[in-house]
PDB file of C-alpha atoms in Angstrom:
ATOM      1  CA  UNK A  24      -5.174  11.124   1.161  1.00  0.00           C
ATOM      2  CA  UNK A  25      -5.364   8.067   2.776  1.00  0.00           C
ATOM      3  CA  UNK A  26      -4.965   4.331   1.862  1.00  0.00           C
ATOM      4  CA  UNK A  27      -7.669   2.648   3.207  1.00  0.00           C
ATOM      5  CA  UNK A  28     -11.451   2.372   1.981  1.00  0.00           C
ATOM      6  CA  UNK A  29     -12.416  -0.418   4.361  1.00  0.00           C
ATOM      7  CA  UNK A  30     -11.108  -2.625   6.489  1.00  0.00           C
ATOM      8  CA  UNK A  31      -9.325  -5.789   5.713  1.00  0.00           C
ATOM      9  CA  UNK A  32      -9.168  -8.748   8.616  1.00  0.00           C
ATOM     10  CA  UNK A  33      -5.715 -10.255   9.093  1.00  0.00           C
ATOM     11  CA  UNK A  34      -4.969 -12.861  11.841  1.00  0.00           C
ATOM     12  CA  UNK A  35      -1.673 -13.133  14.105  1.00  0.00           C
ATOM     13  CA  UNK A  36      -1.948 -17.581  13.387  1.00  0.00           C
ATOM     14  CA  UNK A  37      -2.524 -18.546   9.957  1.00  0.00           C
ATOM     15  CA  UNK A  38      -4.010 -21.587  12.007  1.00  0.00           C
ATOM     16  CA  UNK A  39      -7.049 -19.036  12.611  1.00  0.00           C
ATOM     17  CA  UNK A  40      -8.037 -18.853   9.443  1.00  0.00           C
ATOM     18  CA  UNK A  41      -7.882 -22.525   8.240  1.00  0.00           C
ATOM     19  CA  UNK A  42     -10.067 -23.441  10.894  1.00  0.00           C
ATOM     20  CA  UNK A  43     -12.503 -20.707   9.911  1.00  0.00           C
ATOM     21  CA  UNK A  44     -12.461 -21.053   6.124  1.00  0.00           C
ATOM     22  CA  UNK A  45     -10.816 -23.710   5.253  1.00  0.00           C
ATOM     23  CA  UNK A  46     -11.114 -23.106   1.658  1.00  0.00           C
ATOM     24  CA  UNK A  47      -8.300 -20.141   1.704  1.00  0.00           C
ATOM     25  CA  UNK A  48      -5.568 -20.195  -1.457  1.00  0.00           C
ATOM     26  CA  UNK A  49      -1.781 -20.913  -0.399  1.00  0.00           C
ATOM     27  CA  UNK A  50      -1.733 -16.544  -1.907  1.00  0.00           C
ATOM     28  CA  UNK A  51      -4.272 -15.608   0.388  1.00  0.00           C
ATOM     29  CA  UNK A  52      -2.099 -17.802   3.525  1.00  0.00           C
ATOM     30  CA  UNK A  53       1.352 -16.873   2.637  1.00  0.00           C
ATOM     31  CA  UNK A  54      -0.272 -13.084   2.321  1.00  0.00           C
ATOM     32  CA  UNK A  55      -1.424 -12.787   5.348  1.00  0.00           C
ATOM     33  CA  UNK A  56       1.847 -14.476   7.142  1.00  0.00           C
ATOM     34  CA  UNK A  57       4.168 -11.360   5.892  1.00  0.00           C
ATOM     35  CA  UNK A  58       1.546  -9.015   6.962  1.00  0.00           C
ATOM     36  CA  UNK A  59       1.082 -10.672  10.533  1.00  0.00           C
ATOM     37  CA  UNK A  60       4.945 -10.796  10.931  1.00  0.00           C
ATOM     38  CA  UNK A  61       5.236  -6.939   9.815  1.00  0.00           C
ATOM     39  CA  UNK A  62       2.374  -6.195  12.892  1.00  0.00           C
ATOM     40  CA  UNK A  63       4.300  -8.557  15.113  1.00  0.00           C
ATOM     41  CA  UNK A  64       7.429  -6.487  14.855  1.00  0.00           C
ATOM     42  CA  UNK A  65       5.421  -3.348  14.573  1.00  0.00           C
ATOM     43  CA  UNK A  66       3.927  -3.957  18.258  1.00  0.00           C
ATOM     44  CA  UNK A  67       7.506  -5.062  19.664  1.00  0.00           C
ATOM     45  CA  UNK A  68       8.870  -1.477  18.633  1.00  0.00           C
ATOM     46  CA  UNK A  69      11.179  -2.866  15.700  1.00  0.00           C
ATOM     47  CA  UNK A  70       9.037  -1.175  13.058  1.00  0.00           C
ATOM     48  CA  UNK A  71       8.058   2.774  13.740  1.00  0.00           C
ATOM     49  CA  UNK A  72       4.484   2.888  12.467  1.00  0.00           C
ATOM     50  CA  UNK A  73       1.098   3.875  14.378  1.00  0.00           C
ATOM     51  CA  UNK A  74      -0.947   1.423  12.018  1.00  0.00           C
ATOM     52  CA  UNK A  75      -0.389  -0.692   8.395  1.00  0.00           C
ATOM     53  CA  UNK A  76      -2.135   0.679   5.620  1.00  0.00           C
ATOM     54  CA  UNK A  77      -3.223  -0.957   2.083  1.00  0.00           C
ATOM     55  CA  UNK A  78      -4.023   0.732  -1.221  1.00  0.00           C
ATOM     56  CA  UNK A  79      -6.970  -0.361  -3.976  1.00  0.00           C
ATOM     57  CA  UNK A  80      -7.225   1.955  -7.046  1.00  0.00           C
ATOM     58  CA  UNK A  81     -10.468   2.817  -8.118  1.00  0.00           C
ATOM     59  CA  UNK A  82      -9.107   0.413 -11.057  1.00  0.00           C
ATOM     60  CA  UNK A  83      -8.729  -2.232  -8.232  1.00  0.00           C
ATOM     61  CA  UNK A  84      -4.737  -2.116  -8.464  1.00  0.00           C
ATOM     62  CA  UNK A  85      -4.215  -3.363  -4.970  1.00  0.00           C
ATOM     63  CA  UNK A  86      -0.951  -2.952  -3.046  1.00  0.00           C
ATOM     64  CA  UNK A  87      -0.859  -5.396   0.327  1.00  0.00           C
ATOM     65  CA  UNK A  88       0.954  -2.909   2.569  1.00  0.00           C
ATOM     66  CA  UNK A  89       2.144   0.478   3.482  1.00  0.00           C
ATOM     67  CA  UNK A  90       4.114   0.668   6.005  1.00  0.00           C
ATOM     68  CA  UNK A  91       4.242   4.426   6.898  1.00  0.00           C
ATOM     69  CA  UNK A  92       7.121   5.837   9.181  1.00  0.00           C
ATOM     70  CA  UNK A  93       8.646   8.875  10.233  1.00  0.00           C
ATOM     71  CA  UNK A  94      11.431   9.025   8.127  1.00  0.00           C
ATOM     72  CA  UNK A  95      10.566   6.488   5.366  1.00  0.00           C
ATOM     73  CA  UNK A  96       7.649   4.754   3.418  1.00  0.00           C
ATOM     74  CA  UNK A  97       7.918   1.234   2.803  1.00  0.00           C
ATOM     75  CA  UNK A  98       5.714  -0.051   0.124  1.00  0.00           C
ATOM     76  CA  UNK A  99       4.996  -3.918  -0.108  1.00  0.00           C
ATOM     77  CA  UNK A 100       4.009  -6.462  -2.434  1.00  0.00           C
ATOM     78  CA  UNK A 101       3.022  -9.812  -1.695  1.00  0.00           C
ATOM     79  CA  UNK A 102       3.653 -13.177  -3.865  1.00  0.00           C
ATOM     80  CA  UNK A 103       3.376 -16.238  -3.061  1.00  0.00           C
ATOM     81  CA  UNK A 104       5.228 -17.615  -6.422  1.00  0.00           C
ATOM     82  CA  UNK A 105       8.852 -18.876  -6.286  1.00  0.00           C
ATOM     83  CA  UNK A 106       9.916 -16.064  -9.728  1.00  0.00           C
ATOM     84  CA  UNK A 107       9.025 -12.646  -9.965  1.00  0.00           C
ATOM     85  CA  UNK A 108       7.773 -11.350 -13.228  1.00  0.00           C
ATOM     86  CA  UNK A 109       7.595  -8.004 -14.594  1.00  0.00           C
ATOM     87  CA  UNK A 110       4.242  -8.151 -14.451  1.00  0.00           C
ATOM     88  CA  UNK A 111       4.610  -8.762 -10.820  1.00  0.00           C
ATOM     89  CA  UNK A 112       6.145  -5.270 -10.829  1.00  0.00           C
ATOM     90  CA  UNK A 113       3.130  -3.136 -12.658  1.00  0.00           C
ATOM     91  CA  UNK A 114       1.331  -2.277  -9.501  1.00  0.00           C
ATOM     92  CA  UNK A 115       4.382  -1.584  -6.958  1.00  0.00           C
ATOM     93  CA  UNK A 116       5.983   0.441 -10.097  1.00  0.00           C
ATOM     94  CA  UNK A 117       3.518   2.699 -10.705  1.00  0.00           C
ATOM     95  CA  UNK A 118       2.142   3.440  -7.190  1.00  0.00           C
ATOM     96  CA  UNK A 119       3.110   7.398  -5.955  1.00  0.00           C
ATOM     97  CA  UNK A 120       2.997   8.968  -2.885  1.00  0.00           C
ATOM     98  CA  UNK A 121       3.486  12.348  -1.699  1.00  0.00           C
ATOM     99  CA  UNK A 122       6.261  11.216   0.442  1.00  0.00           C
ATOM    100  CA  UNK A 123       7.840  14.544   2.031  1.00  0.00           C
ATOM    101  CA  UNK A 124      10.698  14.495   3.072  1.00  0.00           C
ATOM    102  CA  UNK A 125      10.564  10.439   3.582  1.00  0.00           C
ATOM    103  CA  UNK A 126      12.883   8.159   1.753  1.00  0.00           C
ATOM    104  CA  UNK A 127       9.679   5.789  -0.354  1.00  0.00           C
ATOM    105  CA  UNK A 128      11.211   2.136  -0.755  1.00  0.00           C
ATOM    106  CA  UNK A 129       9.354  -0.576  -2.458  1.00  0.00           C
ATOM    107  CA  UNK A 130       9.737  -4.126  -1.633  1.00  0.00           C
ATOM    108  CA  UNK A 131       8.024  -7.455  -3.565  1.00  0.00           C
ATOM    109  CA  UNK A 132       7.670 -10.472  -0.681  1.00  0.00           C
ATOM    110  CA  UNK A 133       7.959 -13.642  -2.362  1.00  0.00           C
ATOM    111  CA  UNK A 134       8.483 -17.833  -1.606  1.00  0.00           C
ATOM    112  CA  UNK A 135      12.319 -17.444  -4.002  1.00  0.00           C
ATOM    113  CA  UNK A 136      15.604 -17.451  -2.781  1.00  0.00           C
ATOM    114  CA  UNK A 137      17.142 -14.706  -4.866  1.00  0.00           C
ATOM    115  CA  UNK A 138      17.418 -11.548  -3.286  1.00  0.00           C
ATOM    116  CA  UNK A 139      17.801  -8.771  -5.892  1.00  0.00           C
ATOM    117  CA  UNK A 140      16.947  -5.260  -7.222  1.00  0.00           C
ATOM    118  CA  UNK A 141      14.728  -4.663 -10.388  1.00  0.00           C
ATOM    119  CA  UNK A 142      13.699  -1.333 -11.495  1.00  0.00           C
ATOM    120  CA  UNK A 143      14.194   0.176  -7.617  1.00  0.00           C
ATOM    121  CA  UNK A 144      12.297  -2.614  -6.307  1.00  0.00           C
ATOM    122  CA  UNK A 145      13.894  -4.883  -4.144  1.00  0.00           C
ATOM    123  CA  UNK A 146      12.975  -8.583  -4.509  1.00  0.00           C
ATOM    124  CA  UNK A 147      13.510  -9.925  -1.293  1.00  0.00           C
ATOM    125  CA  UNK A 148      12.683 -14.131  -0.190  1.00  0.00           C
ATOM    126  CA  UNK A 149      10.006 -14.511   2.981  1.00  0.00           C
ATOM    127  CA  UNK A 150      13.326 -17.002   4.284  1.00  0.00           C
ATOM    128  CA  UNK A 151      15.561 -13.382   4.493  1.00  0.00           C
ATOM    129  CA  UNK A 152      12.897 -11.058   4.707  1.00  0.00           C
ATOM    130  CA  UNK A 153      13.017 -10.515   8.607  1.00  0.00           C
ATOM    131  CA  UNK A 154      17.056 -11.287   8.994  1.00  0.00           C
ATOM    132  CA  UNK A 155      18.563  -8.296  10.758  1.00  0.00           C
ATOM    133  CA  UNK A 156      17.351  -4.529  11.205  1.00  0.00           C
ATOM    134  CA  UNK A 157      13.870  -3.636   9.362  1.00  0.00           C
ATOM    135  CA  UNK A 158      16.209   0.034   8.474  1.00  0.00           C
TER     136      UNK A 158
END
């Protein structure tokens, strides 16, 4: 099974996209900043991944990115609020995977500064996000 049903555009400089649609929301910016640092690193050999992935339900749940390795699956929410709700959580919670033998972490992305753990999910800043080893 695979992730993808089409293809979603992402750009290395949110600069990019300003100039061509000016009209983007801060969510839609701050999105595709995470997703552009995750390739960055993916392409410099930090992260061990042929390609990023994202998931739409046929209820259009969406989750931003899967990040599919070797020996682990790392599942990733975007949000571009300071506070995490449980709400937040719905769609990262209840997303399954036949994972294998692969350790399946989920992560929520968000503009905070509390770095914590809520039902399994870790709830990590943007500001610590990329400090030390992606493992």
């Amino acid at each position: 099974k695979r992730y993808i049903s089409s293809a979603k555009t992402y750009f290395i400089d949110n600069g990019i996209i300003t100039s061509i649609t000016p009209d983007c929301s801060s969510g839609q910016l701050f999105e595709n900043l995470v997703i552009s640092e995750v390739e960055k690193r993916r392409r410099i050999g930090q992260i061990d991944a042929d390609e990023l992935f994202y998931h739409e339900s046929v209820g259009g749940r969406e989750i931003d990115l899967i990040v599919e390795e070797r020996k682990q699956i790392t599942v990733i929410e975007v949000k571009s609020s300071k506070s995490v709700s449980g709400r937040d959580l719905r769609n990262i919670r209840e997303f399954e995977i036949d994972k294998g033998k692969r350790k399946l972490r989920r992560w929520i992305v968000y503009q905070g500064s509390e770095h914590y753990m809520e039902d399994g999910i870790s709830i990590i800043p943007f500001n610590r996000f990329f400090r030390g080893s992606w493992n």
